[in-house]
Structures are given as C-alpha cells and as structure tokens.
Amino acid sequence: MKLIINNCLKNNQWLNLTNFIQVLFKQNCILCTSATKSKLGLCSDCLNELPYSPTSSCPQCGLSSNGLMCGSCLNSPPDFDSTHAVLIYAFPIDAMMQRYKYSSMLHLSQMFGQLLAQRINLDNVDLIIPMPMHPARLKERGFNQALEIAKILTKNNKEKLDYRRSIRQKLTPPQASLQFKERVKNIKGAFQVNRDLTGKRVAIVDDVMTTGASLNELAKTLKKAGASHVECWVVARTLPLK
Ligand SMILES: [Zn+2]
Ligand SMILES: [Zn+2]
C-alpha cells in the first residue's frame, strides 16, 4: 500500500485522483483505489495499516505511557480531564488531513468522524463543542474542519452539538508556526463561552492535537463557565519530538 501511495504523493495528485474515482464508482478505497464496501471509504488493508494511537496512552493527555497518568500530567495537570485520540498524526493521516483542510476535501470528514466515533462514548458527555474558528479564518477556509467532524459524531444526537455559543474572539497566527510557550501565550483569552455550563460534561472535538495549548485554553474557558468535566476528542495526536 505504501508504495502505491508514495508514488501518488510524488506527483501530488493521489487524493484528487482517488476522489475523482470515488465519486465515479463510489466503492473505491480513498488510499489505494481498490474496491471496498466499507462505509469508511477505506479497504480493510488500508484501514488495518493506519497509525492507530496506542491504547496504553496517558488517559489525561493522550501521550504514550503505560496507561497510567504521565509525569507531565501529574506535575502540571491540564485543564481538560481526558483525551481520546484515534490516530497518530503520521503518514498517511498527515497528508490526508492537510488535504482535508487546505484542499477542501470535505468528504474526508465522514471517514475521520466515523473513525473517531469508534473511540468515544457519546453517553459520557452532555455537550459536544467543536474547536471554534475565528470568523476571519472561517471566511478564508470556507468551513470549520472540527465542526464537520462533530456533525458526523452527533448525526443521531443533534441536540448534543453546540457550535454557536463558544467563539474564538482572537485572531491568532497559525499555532503550527509557534513553539509551545509561544502557543500558550498566543492562545490566552482567545475563546469566549456565552452560556452557563454549570455541572455540564463537555467534549471538545478537534482534528489534530499538537501541544494541546488550544484545547487546554478552551477547556479552561469552559470550566470557568461551569463545566464539571471536559474531554478532548481528536482524530489525530502528534507525538512529541525526541
Ligand atoms: Zn486501500
Ligand atoms: Zn499525560
């Protein structure tokens, strides 16, 4: 599979091409184009080869550990209570995510949403809040990638989705271009929650968790608004650089 995808990536046309094929035939794997009946759009081989997050990760931050709380969370606990990540942000998810966000390949939200649905428990929370996007960014991109994934998760529980009352009031430079300390400083005060969340259990949905600075700042804001418990539900988690 890797050989096929690498060849396709080399000419930078694989997803455009496979998207076209998928639209035409509806039953082809997004990655290798072989026939599949899976609703995820991936054949069983490609599905099995995805870089899944280890199940033994730290329950609070989602980074690799023996399944117990990691040292970092013990020393300096984040504002969110748990993290559920389906995948590691590595090949081919990184390439797919880039195309999802920057080439408007919205159909990939189906696959990301369905994969995430397998790792989370909707009954565990009262509300699901997608990571808000600043209006200027939304205008630029045309859609909020976290909201599209959250819509898939809440397809049969629409009353749990709340994407209007948590807003991003500060336009910040893309977090990817910043170091951890800068990210924390940069994102401070970025969110506003316009509802009382007293006693509510909330899940924040996002596409990728890198340092967790944005998720942490939003979790802090949600807790200030009264939330009793905040979970991070993310499609992919980056691993720290060694
Ligand atoms: Zn495949
Ligand atoms: Zn941890």
mmCIF file of C-alpha atoms and ligand atoms in Angstrom:
data_model
loop_
_atom_site.group_PDB
_atom_site.id
_atom_site.type_symbol
_atom_site.label_atom_id
_atom_site.label_comp_id
_atom_site.label_asym_id
_atom_site.label_seq_id
_atom_site.Cartn_x
_atom_site.Cartn_y
_atom_site.Cartn_z
ATOM 1 C CA MET A 1 0.000 0.000 0.000
ATOM 2 C CA LYS A 2 2.796 2.438 0.966
ATOM 3 C CA LEU A 3 4.427 2.076 -2.434
ATOM 4 C CA ILE A 4 1.219 2.953 -4.246
ATOM 5 C CA ILE A 5 0.564 5.953 -2.032
ATOM 6 C CA ASN A 6 4.166 7.165 -2.206
ATOM 7 C CA ASN A 7 4.002 7.098 -5.984
ATOM 8 C CA CYS A 8 0.773 9.012 -5.916
ATOM 9 C CA LEU A 9 2.113 11.503 -3.391
ATOM 10 C CA LYS A 10 5.179 12.122 -5.545
ATOM 11 C CA ASN A 11 3.063 13.667 -8.239
ATOM 12 C CA ASN A 12 0.825 15.237 -5.607
ATOM 13 C CA GLN A 13 -2.331 14.059 -7.251
ATOM 14 C CA TRP A 14 -3.303 10.960 -5.360
ATOM 15 C CA LEU A 15 -6.242 12.329 -3.395
ATOM 16 C CA ASN A 16 -7.519 14.415 -6.277
ATOM 17 C CA LEU A 17 -7.372 11.349 -8.441
ATOM 18 C CA THR A 18 -8.832 8.954 -5.894
ATOM 19 C CA ASN A 19 -11.532 11.451 -5.002
ATOM 20 C CA PHE A 20 -12.498 11.577 -8.651
ATOM 21 C CA ILE A 21 -12.508 7.796 -8.911
ATOM 22 C CA GLN A 22 -14.501 7.512 -5.709
ATOM 23 C CA VAL A 23 -17.138 9.923 -6.976
ATOM 24 C CA LEU A 24 -17.382 7.920 -10.198
ATOM 25 C CA PHE A 25 -17.520 4.442 -8.699
ATOM 26 C CA LYS A 26 -18.421 5.115 -5.061
ATOM 27 C CA GLN A 27 -16.861 1.851 -3.878
ATOM 28 C CA ASN A 28 -13.128 2.501 -4.064
ATOM 29 C CA CYS A 29 -10.665 2.874 -1.237
ATOM 30 C CA ILE A 30 -9.600 6.515 -0.737
ATOM 31 C CA LEU A 31 -5.965 5.481 -0.395
ATOM 32 C CA CYS A 32 -5.234 2.582 -2.746
ATOM 33 C CA THR A 33 -8.352 2.732 -5.005
ATOM 34 C CA SER A 34 -9.084 -0.995 -4.600
ATOM 35 C CA ALA A 35 -12.746 -1.959 -4.347
ATOM 36 C CA THR A 36 -14.293 -1.774 -0.904
ATOM 37 C CA LYS A 37 -17.724 -1.986 0.632
ATOM 38 C CA SER A 38 -16.641 -0.198 3.797
ATOM 39 C CA LYS A 39 -18.630 2.914 4.666
ATOM 40 C CA LEU A 40 -15.371 4.459 5.859
ATOM 41 C CA GLY A 41 -14.137 4.654 2.287
ATOM 42 C CA LEU A 42 -11.041 2.583 3.099
ATOM 43 C CA CYS A 43 -10.373 -1.045 2.230
ATOM 44 C CA SER A 44 -9.633 -3.404 5.123
ATOM 45 C CA ASP A 45 -5.879 -3.485 4.344
ATOM 46 C CA CYS A 46 -5.535 0.304 4.408
ATOM 47 C CA LEU A 47 -7.768 0.510 7.470
ATOM 48 C CA ASN A 48 -5.585 -2.003 9.324
ATOM 49 C CA GLU A 49 -2.408 -0.157 8.381
ATOM 50 C CA LEU A 50 -3.447 3.250 9.693
ATOM 51 C CA PRO A 51 -1.207 4.569 12.508
ATOM 52 C CA TYR A 52 -3.568 3.992 15.451
ATOM 53 C CA SER A 53 -2.829 5.593 18.800
ATOM 54 C CA PRO A 54 -1.656 3.129 21.426
ATOM 55 C CA THR A 55 -4.414 2.142 23.833
ATOM 56 C CA SER A 56 -1.896 2.373 26.660
ATOM 57 C CA SER A 57 -1.547 6.152 26.462
ATOM 58 C CA CYS A 58 -1.954 8.605 29.349
ATOM 59 C CA PRO A 59 -5.710 8.987 29.901
ATOM 60 C CA GLN A 60 -5.424 12.716 30.501
ATOM 61 C CA CYS A 61 -3.177 13.974 27.678
ATOM 62 C CA GLY A 62 -3.212 11.001 25.283
ATOM 63 C CA LEU A 63 0.568 10.730 25.010
ATOM 64 C CA SER A 64 2.334 7.440 25.207
ATOM 65 C CA SER A 65 2.600 5.958 28.701
ATOM 66 C CA ASN A 66 1.853 2.652 30.402
ATOM 67 C CA GLY A 67 -1.825 3.533 30.583
ATOM 68 C CA LEU A 68 -1.355 5.461 33.810
ATOM 69 C CA MET A 69 -1.185 9.228 34.231
ATOM 70 C CA CYS A 70 2.087 10.511 32.742
ATOM 71 C CA GLY A 71 4.630 12.541 34.738
ATOM 72 C CA SER A 72 3.763 15.728 32.933
ATOM 73 C CA CYS A 73 0.037 15.444 33.808
ATOM 74 C CA LEU A 74 0.900 14.555 37.409
ATOM 75 C CA ASN A 75 3.239 17.559 37.770
ATOM 76 C CA SER A 76 1.153 20.059 35.916
ATOM 77 C CA PRO A 77 -2.352 18.759 35.123
ATOM 78 C CA PRO A 78 -4.014 20.249 32.056
ATOM 79 C CA ASP A 79 -7.460 21.852 32.334
ATOM 80 C CA PHE A 80 -9.087 19.028 30.375
ATOM 81 C CA ASP A 81 -9.767 15.731 32.143
ATOM 82 C CA SER A 82 -9.156 13.193 29.392
ATOM 83 C CA THR A 83 -8.034 12.804 25.782
ATOM 84 C CA HIS A 84 -9.296 10.320 23.218
ATOM 85 C CA ALA A 85 -7.253 10.233 20.020
ATOM 86 C CA VAL A 86 -7.832 7.608 17.362
ATOM 87 C CA LEU A 87 -4.681 8.033 15.328
ATOM 88 C CA ILE A 88 -1.122 9.230 15.480
ATOM 89 C CA TYR A 89 -0.515 12.228 13.243
ATOM 90 C CA ALA A 90 1.752 10.367 10.847
ATOM 91 C CA PHE A 91 1.691 9.031 7.294
ATOM 92 C CA PRO A 92 -0.780 8.789 5.602
ATOM 93 C CA ILE A 93 -3.061 10.659 8.048
ATOM 94 C CA ASP A 94 -0.914 13.814 7.983
ATOM 95 C CA ALA A 95 -1.219 14.061 4.191
ATOM 96 C CA MET A 96 -4.949 13.321 4.276
ATOM 97 C CA MET A 97 -5.510 15.896 6.994
ATOM 98 C CA GLN A 98 -3.627 18.549 5.050
ATOM 99 C CA ARG A 99 -5.783 17.903 2.020
ATOM 100 C CA TYR A 100 -8.935 17.814 4.112
ATOM 101 C CA LYS A 101 -8.210 21.265 5.491
ATOM 102 C CA TYR A 102 -6.397 23.092 2.756
ATOM 103 C CA SER A 103 -7.826 21.495 -0.380
ATOM 104 C CA SER A 104 -11.400 21.486 0.943
ATOM 105 C CA MET A 105 -11.771 17.711 0.649
ATOM 106 C CA LEU A 106 -14.815 17.776 2.844
ATOM 107 C CA HIS A 107 -15.810 14.184 2.161
ATOM 108 C CA LEU A 108 -12.898 13.090 4.374
ATOM 109 C CA SER A 109 -14.833 14.381 7.401
ATOM 110 C CA GLN A 110 -17.009 11.249 7.053
ATOM 111 C CA MET A 111 -14.056 8.956 7.473
ATOM 112 C CA PHE A 112 -12.452 10.975 10.287
ATOM 113 C CA GLY A 113 -15.788 11.269 12.102
ATOM 114 C CA GLN A 114 -16.559 7.570 11.824
ATOM 115 C CA LEU A 115 -13.086 6.560 12.996
ATOM 116 C CA LEU A 116 -13.357 8.911 15.970
ATOM 117 C CA ALA A 117 -16.831 7.572 16.782
ATOM 118 C CA GLN A 118 -15.249 4.184 17.458
ATOM 119 C CA ARG A 119 -13.069 5.622 20.255
ATOM 120 C CA ILE A 120 -15.509 7.799 22.168
ATOM 121 C CA ASN A 121 -18.678 7.414 24.171
ATOM 122 C CA LEU A 122 -21.385 9.960 23.428
ATOM 123 C CA ASP A 123 -23.226 8.989 26.617
ATOM 124 C CA ASN A 124 -20.274 10.223 28.628
ATOM 125 C CA VAL A 125 -20.977 13.887 27.861
ATOM 126 C CA ASP A 126 -23.898 16.328 27.774
ATOM 127 C CA LEU A 127 -22.472 18.597 25.104
ATOM 128 C CA ILE A 128 -20.126 18.385 22.150
ATOM 129 C CA ILE A 129 -18.329 21.571 21.181
ATOM 130 C CA PRO A 130 -16.154 21.666 18.050
ATOM 131 C CA MET A 131 -12.990 23.776 18.331
ATOM 132 C CA PRO A 132 -14.255 27.222 17.303
ATOM 133 C CA MET A 133 -12.683 29.002 14.375
ATOM 134 C CA HIS A 134 -12.225 32.782 14.151
ATOM 135 C CA PRO A 135 -14.706 34.314 11.654
ATOM 136 C CA ALA A 136 -11.831 35.641 9.506
ATOM 137 C CA ARG A 137 -10.307 32.144 9.212
ATOM 138 C CA LEU A 138 -13.719 30.634 8.522
ATOM 139 C CA LYS A 139 -14.198 33.094 5.685
ATOM 140 C CA GLU A 140 -10.773 32.170 4.313
ATOM 141 C CA ARG A 141 -11.268 28.368 4.505
ATOM 142 C CA GLY A 142 -15.000 28.155 3.933
ATOM 143 C CA PHE A 143 -15.622 25.536 6.618
ATOM 144 C CA ASN A 144 -14.624 24.583 10.141
ATOM 145 C CA GLN A 145 -12.971 21.166 9.932
ATOM 146 C CA ALA A 146 -13.729 20.392 13.601
ATOM 147 C CA LEU A 147 -17.426 21.219 13.164
ATOM 148 C CA GLU A 148 -17.728 18.925 10.136
ATOM 149 C CA ILE A 149 -16.277 16.030 12.175
ATOM 150 C CA ALA A 150 -18.522 16.859 15.158
ATOM 151 C CA LYS A 151 -21.566 16.783 12.846
ATOM 152 C CA ILE A 152 -20.746 13.186 11.876
ATOM 153 C CA LEU A 153 -20.388 12.206 15.541
ATOM 154 C CA THR A 154 -23.722 13.758 16.502
ATOM 155 C CA LYS A 155 -25.690 12.631 13.465
ATOM 156 C CA ASN A 156 -28.184 10.807 15.701
ATOM 157 C CA ASN A 157 -27.731 13.076 18.719
ATOM 158 C CA LYS A 158 -28.005 16.546 17.199
ATOM 159 C CA GLU A 159 -29.195 18.067 20.479
ATOM 160 C CA LYS A 160 -25.722 17.491 21.945
ATOM 161 C CA LEU A 161 -23.921 19.578 19.320
ATOM 162 C CA ASP A 162 -23.298 23.175 20.361
ATOM 163 C CA TYR A 163 -21.211 25.186 17.934
ATOM 164 C CA ARG A 164 -22.693 28.648 18.260
ATOM 165 C CA ARG A 165 -22.121 29.668 21.833
ATOM 166 C CA SER A 166 -18.386 29.099 22.126
ATOM 167 C CA ILE A 167 -16.493 31.525 19.964
ATOM 168 C CA ARG A 168 -12.941 32.357 19.043
ATOM 169 C CA GLN A 169 -12.642 36.074 19.641
ATOM 170 C CA LYS A 170 -8.921 36.478 19.000
ATOM 171 C CA LEU A 171 -7.348 36.038 15.591
ATOM 172 C CA THR A 172 -4.041 34.322 16.263
ATOM 173 C CA PRO A 173 -1.231 33.275 13.919
ATOM 174 C CA PRO A 174 -1.418 29.570 12.967
ATOM 175 C CA GLN A 175 -0.301 27.568 16.011
ATOM 176 C CA ALA A 176 1.813 25.270 13.849
ATOM 177 C CA SER A 177 4.298 28.077 13.288
ATOM 178 C CA LEU A 178 4.931 28.596 17.013
ATOM 179 C CA GLN A 179 6.876 26.959 19.839
ATOM 180 C CA PHE A 180 4.974 25.572 22.871
ATOM 181 C CA LYS A 181 5.490 28.613 25.163
ATOM 182 C CA GLU A 182 4.504 30.969 22.361
ATOM 183 C CA ARG A 183 1.440 28.828 21.632
ATOM 184 C CA VAL A 184 0.245 29.090 25.220
ATOM 185 C CA LYS A 185 0.802 32.875 25.283
ATOM 186 C CA ASN A 186 -0.692 33.298 21.841
ATOM 187 C CA ILE A 187 -3.929 31.454 22.626
ATOM 188 C CA LYS A 188 -4.565 33.051 26.042
ATOM 189 C CA GLY A 189 -8.008 34.678 26.161
ATOM 190 C CA ALA A 190 -8.793 33.505 22.635
ATOM 191 C CA PHE A 191 -12.173 31.952 23.495
ATOM 192 C CA GLN A 192 -15.436 33.166 24.883
ATOM 193 C CA VAL A 193 -18.273 30.933 26.073
ATOM 194 C CA ASN A 194 -21.685 32.568 26.004
ATOM 195 C CA ARG A 195 -23.677 30.135 28.106
ATOM 196 C CA ASP A 196 -23.873 28.758 31.586
ATOM 197 C CA LEU A 197 -22.345 25.298 31.694
ATOM 198 C CA THR A 198 -22.824 24.586 35.377
ATOM 199 C CA GLY A 199 -22.394 20.867 36.003
ATOM 200 C CA LYS A 200 -22.167 20.006 32.306
ATOM 201 C CA ARG A 201 -19.885 17.330 30.962
ATOM 202 C CA VAL A 202 -18.392 18.584 27.696
ATOM 203 C CA ALA A 203 -16.342 17.108 24.858
ATOM 204 C CA ILE A 204 -14.254 19.333 22.606
ATOM 205 C CA VAL A 205 -13.846 17.929 19.091
ATOM 206 C CA ASP A 206 -10.773 18.808 17.045
ATOM 207 C CA ASP A 207 -8.958 17.376 14.043
ATOM 208 C CA VAL A 208 -5.390 17.378 15.357
ATOM 209 C CA MET A 209 -3.939 17.814 18.837
ATOM 210 C CA THR A 210 -0.363 19.047 18.774
ATOM 211 C CA THR A 211 0.800 20.560 22.069
ATOM 212 C CA GLY A 212 -2.782 20.768 23.302
ATOM 213 C CA ALA A 213 -2.432 24.516 24.006
ATOM 214 C CA SER A 214 -5.664 25.452 22.158
ATOM 215 C CA LEU A 215 -7.633 22.572 23.672
ATOM 216 C CA ASN A 216 -6.329 23.487 27.109
ATOM 217 C CA GLU A 217 -7.276 27.142 26.771
ATOM 218 C CA LEU A 218 -10.783 26.229 25.582
ATOM 219 C CA ALA A 219 -11.129 23.668 28.405
ATOM 220 C CA LYS A 220 -10.112 26.371 30.885
ATOM 221 C CA THR A 221 -12.745 28.744 29.449
ATOM 222 C CA LEU A 222 -15.428 26.023 29.525
ATOM 223 C CA LYS A 223 -14.621 25.246 33.154
ATOM 224 C CA LYS A 224 -14.822 28.947 34.041
ATOM 225 C CA ALA A 225 -18.326 28.818 32.541
ATOM 226 C CA GLY A 226 -19.155 25.984 34.955
ATOM 227 C CA ALA A 227 -18.324 22.760 33.054
ATOM 228 C CA SER A 228 -17.614 19.970 35.536
ATOM 229 C CA HIS A 229 -15.716 17.729 33.125
ATOM 230 C CA VAL A 230 -14.005 18.348 29.770
ATOM 231 C CA GLU A 231 -12.804 15.661 27.369
ATOM 232 C CA CYS A 232 -10.736 16.167 24.209
ATOM 233 C CA TRP A 233 -11.895 14.068 21.247
ATOM 234 C CA VAL A 234 -9.353 14.331 18.463
ATOM 235 C CA VAL A 235 -8.830 12.420 15.259
ATOM 236 C CA ALA A 236 -5.038 12.531 15.445
ATOM 237 C CA ARG A 237 -2.415 13.283 18.095
ATOM 238 C CA THR A 238 1.122 14.337 17.248
ATOM 239 C CA LEU A 239 3.889 12.597 19.129
ATOM 240 C CA PRO A 240 6.440 14.806 20.915
ATOM 241 C CA LEU A 241 9.793 15.291 19.201
ATOM 242 C CA LYS A 242 12.517 13.245 20.832
HETATM 243 ZN ZN ZN B 1 -6.986 0.628 0.378
HETATM 244 ZN ZN ZN B 2 -0.436 12.884 30.376
#
